Short mmCIF file of C-alpha atoms in Angstrom, two decimals:
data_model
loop_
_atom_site.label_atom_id
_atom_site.label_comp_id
_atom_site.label_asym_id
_atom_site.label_seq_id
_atom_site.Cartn_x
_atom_site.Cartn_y
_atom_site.Cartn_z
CA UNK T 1 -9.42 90.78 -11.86
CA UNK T 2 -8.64 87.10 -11.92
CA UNK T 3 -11.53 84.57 -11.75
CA UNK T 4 -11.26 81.91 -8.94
CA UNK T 5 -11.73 79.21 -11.14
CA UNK T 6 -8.52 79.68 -13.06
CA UNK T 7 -6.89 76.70 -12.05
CA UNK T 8 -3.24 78.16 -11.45
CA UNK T 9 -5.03 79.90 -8.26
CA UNK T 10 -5.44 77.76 -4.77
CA UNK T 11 -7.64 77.98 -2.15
CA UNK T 12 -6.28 77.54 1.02
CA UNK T 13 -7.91 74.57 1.35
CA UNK T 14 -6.31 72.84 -1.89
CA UNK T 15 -2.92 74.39 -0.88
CA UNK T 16 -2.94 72.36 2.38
CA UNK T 17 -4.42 69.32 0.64
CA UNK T 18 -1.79 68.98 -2.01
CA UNK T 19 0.78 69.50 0.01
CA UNK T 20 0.12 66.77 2.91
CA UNK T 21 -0.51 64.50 -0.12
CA UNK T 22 3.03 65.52 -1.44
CA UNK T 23 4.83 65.26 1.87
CA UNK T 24 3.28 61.63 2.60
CA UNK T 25 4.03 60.25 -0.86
CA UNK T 26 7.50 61.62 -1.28
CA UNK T 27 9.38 61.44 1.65
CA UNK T 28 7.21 57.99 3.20
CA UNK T 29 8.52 56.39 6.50
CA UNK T 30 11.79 58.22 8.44
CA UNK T 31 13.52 57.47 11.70
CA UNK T 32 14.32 60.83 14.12
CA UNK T 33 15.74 61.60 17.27
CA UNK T 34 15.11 64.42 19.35
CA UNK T 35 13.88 65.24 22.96
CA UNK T 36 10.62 65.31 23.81
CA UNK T 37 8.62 68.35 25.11
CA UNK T 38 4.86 69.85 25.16
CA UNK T 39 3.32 65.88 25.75
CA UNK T 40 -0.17 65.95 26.05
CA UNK T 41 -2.12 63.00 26.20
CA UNK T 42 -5.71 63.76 26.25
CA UNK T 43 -8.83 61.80 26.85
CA UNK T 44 -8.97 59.90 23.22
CA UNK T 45 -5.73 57.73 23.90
CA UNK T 46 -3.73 60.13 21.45
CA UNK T 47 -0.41 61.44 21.95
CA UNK T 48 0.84 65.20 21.10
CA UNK T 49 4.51 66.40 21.43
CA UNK T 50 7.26 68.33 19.90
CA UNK T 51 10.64 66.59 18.73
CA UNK T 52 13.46 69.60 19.57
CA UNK T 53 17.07 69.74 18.98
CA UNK T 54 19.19 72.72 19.97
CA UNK T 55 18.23 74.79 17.03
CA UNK T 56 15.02 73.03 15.89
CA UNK T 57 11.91 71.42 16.93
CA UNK T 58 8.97 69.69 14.47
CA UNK T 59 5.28 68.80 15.92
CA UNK T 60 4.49 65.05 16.33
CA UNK T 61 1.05 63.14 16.62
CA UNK T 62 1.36 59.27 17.53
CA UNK T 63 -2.06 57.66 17.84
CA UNK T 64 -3.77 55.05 20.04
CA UNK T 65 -3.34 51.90 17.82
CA UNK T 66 0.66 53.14 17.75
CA UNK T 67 1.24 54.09 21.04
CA UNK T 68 0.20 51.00 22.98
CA UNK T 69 2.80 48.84 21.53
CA UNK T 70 5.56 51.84 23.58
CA UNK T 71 6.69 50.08 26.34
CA UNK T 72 7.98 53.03 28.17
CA UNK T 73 6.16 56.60 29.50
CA UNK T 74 7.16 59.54 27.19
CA UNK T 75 8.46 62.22 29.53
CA UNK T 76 9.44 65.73 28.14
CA UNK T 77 13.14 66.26 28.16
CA UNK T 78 13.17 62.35 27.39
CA UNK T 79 15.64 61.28 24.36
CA UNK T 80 13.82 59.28 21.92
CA UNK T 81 14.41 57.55 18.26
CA UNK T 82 11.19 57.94 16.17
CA UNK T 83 9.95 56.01 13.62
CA UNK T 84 6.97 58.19 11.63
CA UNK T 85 5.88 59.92 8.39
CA UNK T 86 5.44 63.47 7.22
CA UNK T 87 2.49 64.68 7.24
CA UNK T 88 -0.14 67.91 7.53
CA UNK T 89 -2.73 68.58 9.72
CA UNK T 90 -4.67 70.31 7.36
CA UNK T 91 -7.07 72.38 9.75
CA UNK T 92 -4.41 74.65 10.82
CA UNK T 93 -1.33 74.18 7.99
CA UNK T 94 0.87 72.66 10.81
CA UNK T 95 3.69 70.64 9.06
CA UNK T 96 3.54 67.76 11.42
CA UNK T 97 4.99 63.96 11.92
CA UNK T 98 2.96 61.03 12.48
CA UNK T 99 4.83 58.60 14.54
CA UNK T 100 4.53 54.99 14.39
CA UNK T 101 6.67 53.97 16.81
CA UNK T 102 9.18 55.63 19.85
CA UNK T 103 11.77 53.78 21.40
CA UNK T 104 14.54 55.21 23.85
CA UNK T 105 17.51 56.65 21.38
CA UNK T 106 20.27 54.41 23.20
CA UNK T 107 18.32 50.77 22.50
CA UNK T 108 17.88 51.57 18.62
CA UNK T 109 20.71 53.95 17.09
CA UNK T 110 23.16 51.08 17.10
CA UNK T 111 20.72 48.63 15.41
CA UNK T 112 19.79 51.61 13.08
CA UNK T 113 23.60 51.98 12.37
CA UNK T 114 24.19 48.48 12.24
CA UNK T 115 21.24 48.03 9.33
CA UNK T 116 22.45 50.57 7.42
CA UNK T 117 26.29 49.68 7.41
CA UNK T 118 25.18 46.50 6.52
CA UNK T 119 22.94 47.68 3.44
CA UNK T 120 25.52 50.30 2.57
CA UNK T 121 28.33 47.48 2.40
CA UNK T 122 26.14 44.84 0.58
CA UNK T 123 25.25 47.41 -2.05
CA UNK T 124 28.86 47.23 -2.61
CA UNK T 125 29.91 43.20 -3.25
CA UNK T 126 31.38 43.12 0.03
CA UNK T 127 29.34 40.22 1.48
CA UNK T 128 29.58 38.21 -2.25
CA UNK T 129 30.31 34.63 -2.04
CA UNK T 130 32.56 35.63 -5.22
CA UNK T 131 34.87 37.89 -3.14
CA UNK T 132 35.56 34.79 -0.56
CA UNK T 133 39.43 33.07 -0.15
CA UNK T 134 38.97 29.67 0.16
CA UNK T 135 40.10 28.53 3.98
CA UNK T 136 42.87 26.22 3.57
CA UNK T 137 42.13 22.38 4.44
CA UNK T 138 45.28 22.08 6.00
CA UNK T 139 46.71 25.07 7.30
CA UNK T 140 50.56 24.82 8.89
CA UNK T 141 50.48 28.45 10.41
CA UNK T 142 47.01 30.07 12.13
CA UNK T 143 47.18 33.75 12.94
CA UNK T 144 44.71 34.70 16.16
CA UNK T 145 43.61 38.13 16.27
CA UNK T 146 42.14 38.96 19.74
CA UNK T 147 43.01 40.11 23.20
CA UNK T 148 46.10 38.24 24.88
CA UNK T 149 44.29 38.37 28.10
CA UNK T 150 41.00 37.45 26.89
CA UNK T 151 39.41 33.89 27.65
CA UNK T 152 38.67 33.58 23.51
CA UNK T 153 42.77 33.06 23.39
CA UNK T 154 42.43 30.43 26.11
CA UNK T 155 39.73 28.57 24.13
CA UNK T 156 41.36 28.35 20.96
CA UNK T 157 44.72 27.76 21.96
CA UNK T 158 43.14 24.65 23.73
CA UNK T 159 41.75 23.48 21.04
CA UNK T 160 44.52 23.23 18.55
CA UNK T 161 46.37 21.49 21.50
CA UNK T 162 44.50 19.16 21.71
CA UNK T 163 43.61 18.61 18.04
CA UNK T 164 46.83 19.50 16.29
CA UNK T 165 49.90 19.76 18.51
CA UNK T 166 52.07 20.60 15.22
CA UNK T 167 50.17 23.39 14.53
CA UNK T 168 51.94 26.68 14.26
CA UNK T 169 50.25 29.50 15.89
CA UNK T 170 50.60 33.16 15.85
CA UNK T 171 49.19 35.81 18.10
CA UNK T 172 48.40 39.57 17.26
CA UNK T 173 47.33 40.82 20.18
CA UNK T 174 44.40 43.60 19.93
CA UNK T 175 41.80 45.47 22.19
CA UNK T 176 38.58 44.14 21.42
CA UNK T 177 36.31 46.68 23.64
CA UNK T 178 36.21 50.62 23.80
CA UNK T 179 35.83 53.50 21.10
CA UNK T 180 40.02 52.81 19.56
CA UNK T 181 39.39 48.62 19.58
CA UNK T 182 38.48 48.97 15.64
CA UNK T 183 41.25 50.57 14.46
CA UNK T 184 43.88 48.12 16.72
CA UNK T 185 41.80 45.37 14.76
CA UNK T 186 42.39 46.65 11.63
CA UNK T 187 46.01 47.52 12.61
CA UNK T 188 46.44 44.12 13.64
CA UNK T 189 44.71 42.40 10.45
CA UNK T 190 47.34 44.56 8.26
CA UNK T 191 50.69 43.56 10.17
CA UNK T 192 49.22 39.54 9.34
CA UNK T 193 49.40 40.70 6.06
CA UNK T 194 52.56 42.56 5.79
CA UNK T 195 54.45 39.24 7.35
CA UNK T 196 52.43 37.16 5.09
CA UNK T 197 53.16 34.28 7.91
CA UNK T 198 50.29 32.73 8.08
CA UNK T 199 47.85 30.87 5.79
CA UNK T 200 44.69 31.49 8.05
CA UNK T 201 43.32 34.27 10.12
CA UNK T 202 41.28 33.75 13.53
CA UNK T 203 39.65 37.31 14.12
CA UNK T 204 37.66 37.07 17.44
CA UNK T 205 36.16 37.65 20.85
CA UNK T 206 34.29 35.80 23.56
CA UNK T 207 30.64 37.08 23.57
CA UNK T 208 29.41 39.99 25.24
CA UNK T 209 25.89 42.61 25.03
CA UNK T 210 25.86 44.58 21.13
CA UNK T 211 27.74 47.54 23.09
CA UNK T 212 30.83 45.33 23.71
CA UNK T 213 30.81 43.69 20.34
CA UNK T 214 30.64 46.99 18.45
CA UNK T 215 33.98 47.59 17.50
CA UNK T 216 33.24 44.16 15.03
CA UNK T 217 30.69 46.43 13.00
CA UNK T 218 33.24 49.19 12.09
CA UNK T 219 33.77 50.07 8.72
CA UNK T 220 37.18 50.54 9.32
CA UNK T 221 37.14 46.92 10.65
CA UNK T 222 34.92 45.38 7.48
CA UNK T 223 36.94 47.10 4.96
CA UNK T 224 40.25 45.71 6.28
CA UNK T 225 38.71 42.24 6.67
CA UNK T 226 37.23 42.16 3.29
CA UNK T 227 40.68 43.46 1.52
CA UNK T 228 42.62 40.60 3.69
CA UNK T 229 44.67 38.92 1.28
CA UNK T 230 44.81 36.00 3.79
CA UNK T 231 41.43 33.96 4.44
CA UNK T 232 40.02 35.47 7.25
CA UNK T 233 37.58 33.63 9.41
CA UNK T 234 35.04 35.61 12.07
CA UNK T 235 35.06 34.48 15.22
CA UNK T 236 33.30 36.91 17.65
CA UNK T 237 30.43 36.08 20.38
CA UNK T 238 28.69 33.11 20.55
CA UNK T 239 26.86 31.76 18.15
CA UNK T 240 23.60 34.35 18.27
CA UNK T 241 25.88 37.66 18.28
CA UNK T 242 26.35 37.86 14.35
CA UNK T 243 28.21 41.71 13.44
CA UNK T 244 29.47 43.13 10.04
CA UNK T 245 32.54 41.30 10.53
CA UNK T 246 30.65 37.75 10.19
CA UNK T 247 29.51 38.73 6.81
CA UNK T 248 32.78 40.54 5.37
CA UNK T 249 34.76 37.23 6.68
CA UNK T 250 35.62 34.52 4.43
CA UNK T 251 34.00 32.23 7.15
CA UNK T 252 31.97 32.69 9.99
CA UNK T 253 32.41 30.29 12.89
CA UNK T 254 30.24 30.88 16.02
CA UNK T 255 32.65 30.86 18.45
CA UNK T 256 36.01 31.02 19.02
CA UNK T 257 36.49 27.72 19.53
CA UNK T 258 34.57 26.31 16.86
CA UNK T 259 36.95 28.32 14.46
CA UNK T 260 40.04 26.80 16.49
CA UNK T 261 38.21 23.31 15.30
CA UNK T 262 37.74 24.39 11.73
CA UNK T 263 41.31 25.05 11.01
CA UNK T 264 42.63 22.29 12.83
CA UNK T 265 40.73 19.48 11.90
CA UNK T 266 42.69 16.01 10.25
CA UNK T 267 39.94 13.84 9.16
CA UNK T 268 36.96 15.62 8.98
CA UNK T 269 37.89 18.31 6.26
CA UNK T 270 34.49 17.35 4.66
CA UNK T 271 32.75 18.67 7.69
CA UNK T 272 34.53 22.03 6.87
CA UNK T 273 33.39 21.83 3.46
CA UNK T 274 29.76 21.43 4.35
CA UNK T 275 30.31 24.35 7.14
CA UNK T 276 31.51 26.48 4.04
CA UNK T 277 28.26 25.59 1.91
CA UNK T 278 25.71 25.90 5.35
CA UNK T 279 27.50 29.75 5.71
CA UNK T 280 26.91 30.41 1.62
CA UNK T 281 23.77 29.50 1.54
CA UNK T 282 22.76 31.49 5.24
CA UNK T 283 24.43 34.46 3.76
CA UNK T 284 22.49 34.02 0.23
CA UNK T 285 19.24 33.27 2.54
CA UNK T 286 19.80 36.47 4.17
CA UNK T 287 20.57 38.33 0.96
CA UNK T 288 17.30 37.18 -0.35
CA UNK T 289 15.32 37.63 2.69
CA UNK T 290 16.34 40.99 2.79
CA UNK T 291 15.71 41.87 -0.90
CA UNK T 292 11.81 40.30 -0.08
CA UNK T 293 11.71 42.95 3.35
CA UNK T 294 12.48 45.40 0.98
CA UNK T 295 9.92 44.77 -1.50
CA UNK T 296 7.55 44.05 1.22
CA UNK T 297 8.57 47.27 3.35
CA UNK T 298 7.29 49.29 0.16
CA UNK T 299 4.12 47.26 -0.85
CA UNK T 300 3.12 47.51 2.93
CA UNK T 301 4.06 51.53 2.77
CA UNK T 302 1.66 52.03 -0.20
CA UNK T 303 -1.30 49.91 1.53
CA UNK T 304 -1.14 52.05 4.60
CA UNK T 305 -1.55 54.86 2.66
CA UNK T 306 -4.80 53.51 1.27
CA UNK T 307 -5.52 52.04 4.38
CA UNK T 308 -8.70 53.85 5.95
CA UNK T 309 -7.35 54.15 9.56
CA UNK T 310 -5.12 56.92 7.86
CA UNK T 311 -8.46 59.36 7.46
CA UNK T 312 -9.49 57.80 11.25
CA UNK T 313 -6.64 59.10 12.25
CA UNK T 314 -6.94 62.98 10.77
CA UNK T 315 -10.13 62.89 11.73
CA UNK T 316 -9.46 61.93 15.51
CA UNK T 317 -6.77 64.84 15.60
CA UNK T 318 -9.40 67.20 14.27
CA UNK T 319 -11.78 66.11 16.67
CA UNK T 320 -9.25 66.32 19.54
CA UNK T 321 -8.50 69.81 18.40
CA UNK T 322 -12.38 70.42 17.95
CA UNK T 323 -12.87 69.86 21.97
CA UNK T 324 -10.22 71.80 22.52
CA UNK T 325 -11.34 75.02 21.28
CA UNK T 326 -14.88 74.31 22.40
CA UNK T 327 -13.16 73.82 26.08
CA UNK T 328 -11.29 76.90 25.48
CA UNK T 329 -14.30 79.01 24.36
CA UNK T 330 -16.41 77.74 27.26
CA UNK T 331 -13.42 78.94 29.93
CA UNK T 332 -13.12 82.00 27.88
CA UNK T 333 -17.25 82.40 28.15
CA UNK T 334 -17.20 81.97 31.98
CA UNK T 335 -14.45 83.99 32.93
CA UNK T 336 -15.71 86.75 31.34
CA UNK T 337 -19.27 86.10 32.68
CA UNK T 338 -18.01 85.63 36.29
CA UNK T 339 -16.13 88.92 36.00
CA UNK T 340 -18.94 90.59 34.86
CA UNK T 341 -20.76 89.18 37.69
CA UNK T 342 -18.31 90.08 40.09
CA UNK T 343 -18.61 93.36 39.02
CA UNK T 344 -22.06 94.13 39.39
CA UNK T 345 -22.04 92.71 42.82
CA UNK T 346 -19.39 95.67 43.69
CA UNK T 347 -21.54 98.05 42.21
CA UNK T 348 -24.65 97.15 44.22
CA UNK T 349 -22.35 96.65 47.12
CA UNK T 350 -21.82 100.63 46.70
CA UNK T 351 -25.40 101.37 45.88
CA UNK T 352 -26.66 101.12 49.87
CA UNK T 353 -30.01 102.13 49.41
CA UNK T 354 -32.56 98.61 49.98
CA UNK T 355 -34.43 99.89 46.85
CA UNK T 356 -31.42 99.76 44.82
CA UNK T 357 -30.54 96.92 46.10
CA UNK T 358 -33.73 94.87 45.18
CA UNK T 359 -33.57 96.52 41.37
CA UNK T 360 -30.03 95.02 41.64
CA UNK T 361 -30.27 91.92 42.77
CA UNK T 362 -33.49 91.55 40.03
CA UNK T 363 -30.69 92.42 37.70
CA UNK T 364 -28.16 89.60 39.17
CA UNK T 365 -30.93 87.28 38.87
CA UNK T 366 -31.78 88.03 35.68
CA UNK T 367 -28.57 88.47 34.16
CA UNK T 368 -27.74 85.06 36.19
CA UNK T 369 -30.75 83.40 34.47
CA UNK T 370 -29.53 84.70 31.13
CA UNK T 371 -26.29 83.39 31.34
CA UNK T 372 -27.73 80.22 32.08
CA UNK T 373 -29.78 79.49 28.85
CA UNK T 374 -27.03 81.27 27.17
CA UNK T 375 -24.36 78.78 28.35
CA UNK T 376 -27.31 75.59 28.21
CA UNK T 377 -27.71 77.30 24.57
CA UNK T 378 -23.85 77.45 23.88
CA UNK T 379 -23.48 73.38 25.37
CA UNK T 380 -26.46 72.10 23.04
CA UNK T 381 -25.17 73.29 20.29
CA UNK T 382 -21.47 72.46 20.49
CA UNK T 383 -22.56 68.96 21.16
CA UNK T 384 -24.92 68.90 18.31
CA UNK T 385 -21.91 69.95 16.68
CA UNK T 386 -19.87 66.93 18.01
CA UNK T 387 -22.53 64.72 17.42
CA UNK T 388 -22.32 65.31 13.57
CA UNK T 389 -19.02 65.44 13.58
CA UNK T 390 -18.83 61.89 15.16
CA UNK T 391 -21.06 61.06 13.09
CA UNK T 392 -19.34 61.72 9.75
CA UNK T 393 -16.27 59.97 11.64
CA UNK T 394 -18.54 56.61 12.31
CA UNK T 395 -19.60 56.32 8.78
CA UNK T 396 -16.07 55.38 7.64
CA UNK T 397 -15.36 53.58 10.62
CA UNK T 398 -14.58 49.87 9.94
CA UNK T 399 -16.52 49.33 13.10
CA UNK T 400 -19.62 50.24 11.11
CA UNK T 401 -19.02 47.36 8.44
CA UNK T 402 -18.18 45.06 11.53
CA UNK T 403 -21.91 45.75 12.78
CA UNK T 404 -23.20 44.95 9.55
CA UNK T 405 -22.18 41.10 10.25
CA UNK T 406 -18.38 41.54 8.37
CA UNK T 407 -15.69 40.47 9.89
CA UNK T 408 -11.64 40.64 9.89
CA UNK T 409 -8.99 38.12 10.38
CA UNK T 410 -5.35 38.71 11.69
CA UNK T 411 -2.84 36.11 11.85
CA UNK T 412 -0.50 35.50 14.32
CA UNK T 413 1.92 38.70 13.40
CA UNK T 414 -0.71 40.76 12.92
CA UNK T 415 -1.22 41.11 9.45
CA UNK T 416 -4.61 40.80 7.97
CA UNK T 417 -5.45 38.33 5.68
CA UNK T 418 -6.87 38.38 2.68
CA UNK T 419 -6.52 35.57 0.58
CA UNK T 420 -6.26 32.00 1.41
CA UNK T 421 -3.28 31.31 0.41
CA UNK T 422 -1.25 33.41 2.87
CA UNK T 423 -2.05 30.73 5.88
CA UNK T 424 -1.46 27.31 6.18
CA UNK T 425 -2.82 24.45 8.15
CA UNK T 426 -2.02 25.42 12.11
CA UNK T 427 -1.93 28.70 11.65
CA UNK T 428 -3.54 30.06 14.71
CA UNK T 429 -6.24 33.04 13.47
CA UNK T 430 -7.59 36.11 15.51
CA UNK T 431 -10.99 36.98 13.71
CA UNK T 432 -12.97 40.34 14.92
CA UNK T 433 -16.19 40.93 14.96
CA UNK T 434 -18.20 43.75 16.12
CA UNK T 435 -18.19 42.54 19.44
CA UNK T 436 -15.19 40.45 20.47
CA UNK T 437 -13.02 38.12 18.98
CA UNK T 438 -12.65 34.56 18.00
CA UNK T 439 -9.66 32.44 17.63
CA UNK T 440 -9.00 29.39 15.23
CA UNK T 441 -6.62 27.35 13.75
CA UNK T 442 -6.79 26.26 10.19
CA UNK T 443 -7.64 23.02 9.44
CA UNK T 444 -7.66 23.84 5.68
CA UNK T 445 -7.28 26.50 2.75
CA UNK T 446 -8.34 26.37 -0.77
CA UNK T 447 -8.77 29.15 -2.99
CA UNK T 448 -11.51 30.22 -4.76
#
């Protein structure tokens, strides 16, 4: 017989443990999409579902803290794109997801896909400063790539009118809208390049919602810009629509027209040169910047996991699933008491006889009287039951160490802060307390 304490055996318990511990730490934060179905939203604020595809479906838990910042009712049969980790609910050995935060799938797959081309193509060299053509100062030939009916044409033929009437200029006229506008881009990019007629490239649109501009974040599209053996500059939207084409260009102008002015320009050929050094240094700013959100995405991944509104959170579920079964127990308790009752009333209904009714309706009274304490018995001790289980909760609540005269400070963005040298003077500060919540601005910082 082998003992228990040989270490190669689990216990159930130690199973389940190890393995929401593994699931956490290995696979961390995912994004999902699925339908909705089975929401329940009890009493606590928490939210229950199931995420379901045609052949699968995975359990999901997204808690109060999450789900307020959801600016939208979960319905079931509702498409939705998840952002959450794995998880376990311990308890019962339900593989489950925890879900940080739910957006309708149409507003966020094309960001997702557009942040992950854009990672994917980066890892690659494609947006290196090394990889650029220089634009020519003087060009005597600009290609424009963009529809022929399109008012971006208008603009930048207008321009080089009026700037540079001896400018030669050819069109390659392209769709720049619908599911087959990337591949007449692309088609149109090559054919520049097979004439080799032109020293410049104009590759452009007018602006337009991230749905009309999506054909500029095509792979298809990036790949052909970025192999361009003419300079290629990125013309498309105005000047806050920035796609995968703006970074794969040799130069991105923010607008149509403003590329029109780059390549035509007489005298100020400086200008162009500090345009070229403003556009290196944004797109070696956002290379940076993005390195940092990457490092700070997985610092900020292992602090939640240390983070104690991770066991708040267990704990809520299991005390959500604790009133549950006492609910279901109590119906349970009742329904078979009120048949019970129901049935003795039959049987002294049968029983005619006044004597038999009195020892009967003793019985109802006493069996009603019993099933009184009984159920007064049952409640008092399910709620003792609750009571030490909200107990244990409270005493790692940080609302306990509030009470004892702590407090904790949020900036602006919500992060907490914990050393002085994260905020600067003017920072506006949110500061809880145990009850209610102050706000400052710094007048100073020093460390300690």
């Amino acid at each position: 017989m082998l003992s228990t304490n040989n270490p190669n055996i689990y216990t159930v318990s130690r199973l389940n443990s190890e393995v929401r511990l593994l699931l956490e730490n290995e696979m961390g934060v995912i994004w999902l999409v699925g339908e909705i179905s089975n929401f329940s939203a009890p009493v606590s604020g928490h939210w229950y579902f199931t995420l379901k595809d045609s052949r699968a479906q995975v359990k999901c838990a997204m808690f109060r803290g999450n789900n307020r910042r959801v600016n939208f009712r979960p319905e079931n049969g509702k498409q939705v794109l998840v952002k959450a980790r794995l998880s376990l609910y311990e308890p019962r050995g339900d593989y489950q997801l925890i879900a940080d935060s739910m957006q309708p799938e149409g507003d966020g797959q094309l960001q997702q896909q557009f942040d992950a081309l854009k990672m994917k193509l980066a890892a690659e060299g494609l947006f290196s400063q090394q990889s650029k053509l220089p634009i020519p100062e003087h060009p005597k030939t600009v290609g424009v790539i963009t529809s022929k009916t399109g008012a971006a044409l208008h603009d930048v033929l207008d321009v080089l009118k009026r700037r540079d009437p001896s400018l030669n200029v050819i069109i390659y006229p392209t769709m720049v809208q619908g599911e087959e506008a990337s591949l007449s881009i692309a088609q149109a990019i090559g054919r520049a390049n097979d004439r080799q007629e032109c020293d410049v490239l104009i590759v452009g649109r007018g602006g337009g919602s991230l749905e009309d501009l999506w054909c500029f974040n095509n792979e298809i599209v990036a790949r052909t810009v970025a192999a361009s053996q003419i300079p290629i500059i990125s013309a498309v939207g105005h000047e806050v629509d920035v796609t995968i084409c703006d970074f794969v260009a040799d130069l991105r102008a923010p607008t149509p027209s403003a590329a029109a002015e780059l390549v035509s320009q007489d005298q100020s050929h400086k200008a162009s040169q500090v345009l070229n050094l403003v556009a290196a240094l944004k797109r070696a700013m956002s290379g940076q910047l993005s390195k940092q959100h990457q490092t700070f995405v997985h610092l900020q991944h292992k602090l939640d996991k240390a983070h104690p509104q991770y066991r708040l959170e267990r704990q809520a579920q299991r005390l959500d699933d604790y009133q549950s079964r006492i609910e279901q127990a109590m119906r349970h308790y009742f329904n078979a008491q009120t048949k019970h009752l129901i049935q003795s009333g039959h049987q002294l209904h049968m029983a005619s006889p006044k004597r038999r009714i009195d020892i009967q309706s003793q019985k109802v009274s006493h069996l009603s009287d019993k099933l009184n304490n009984l159920a007064k018995r049952t409640l008092l001790e399910k709620q003792h039951q609750l009571a030490m289980q909200m107990e244990k909760l409270d005493t790692v609540s940080p609302l306990s160490t509030l009470k004892r005269g702590y407090s904790i400070t949020h900036k602006s963005d919500g992060s907490v802060v914990v050393d002085s040298t994260v905020v600067k003077q003017g920072d506006t500060l949110t500061t809880r307390l145990s009850s209610g919540e102050i706000t400052s601005t710094v007048i100073d910082s020093k460390p300690l």
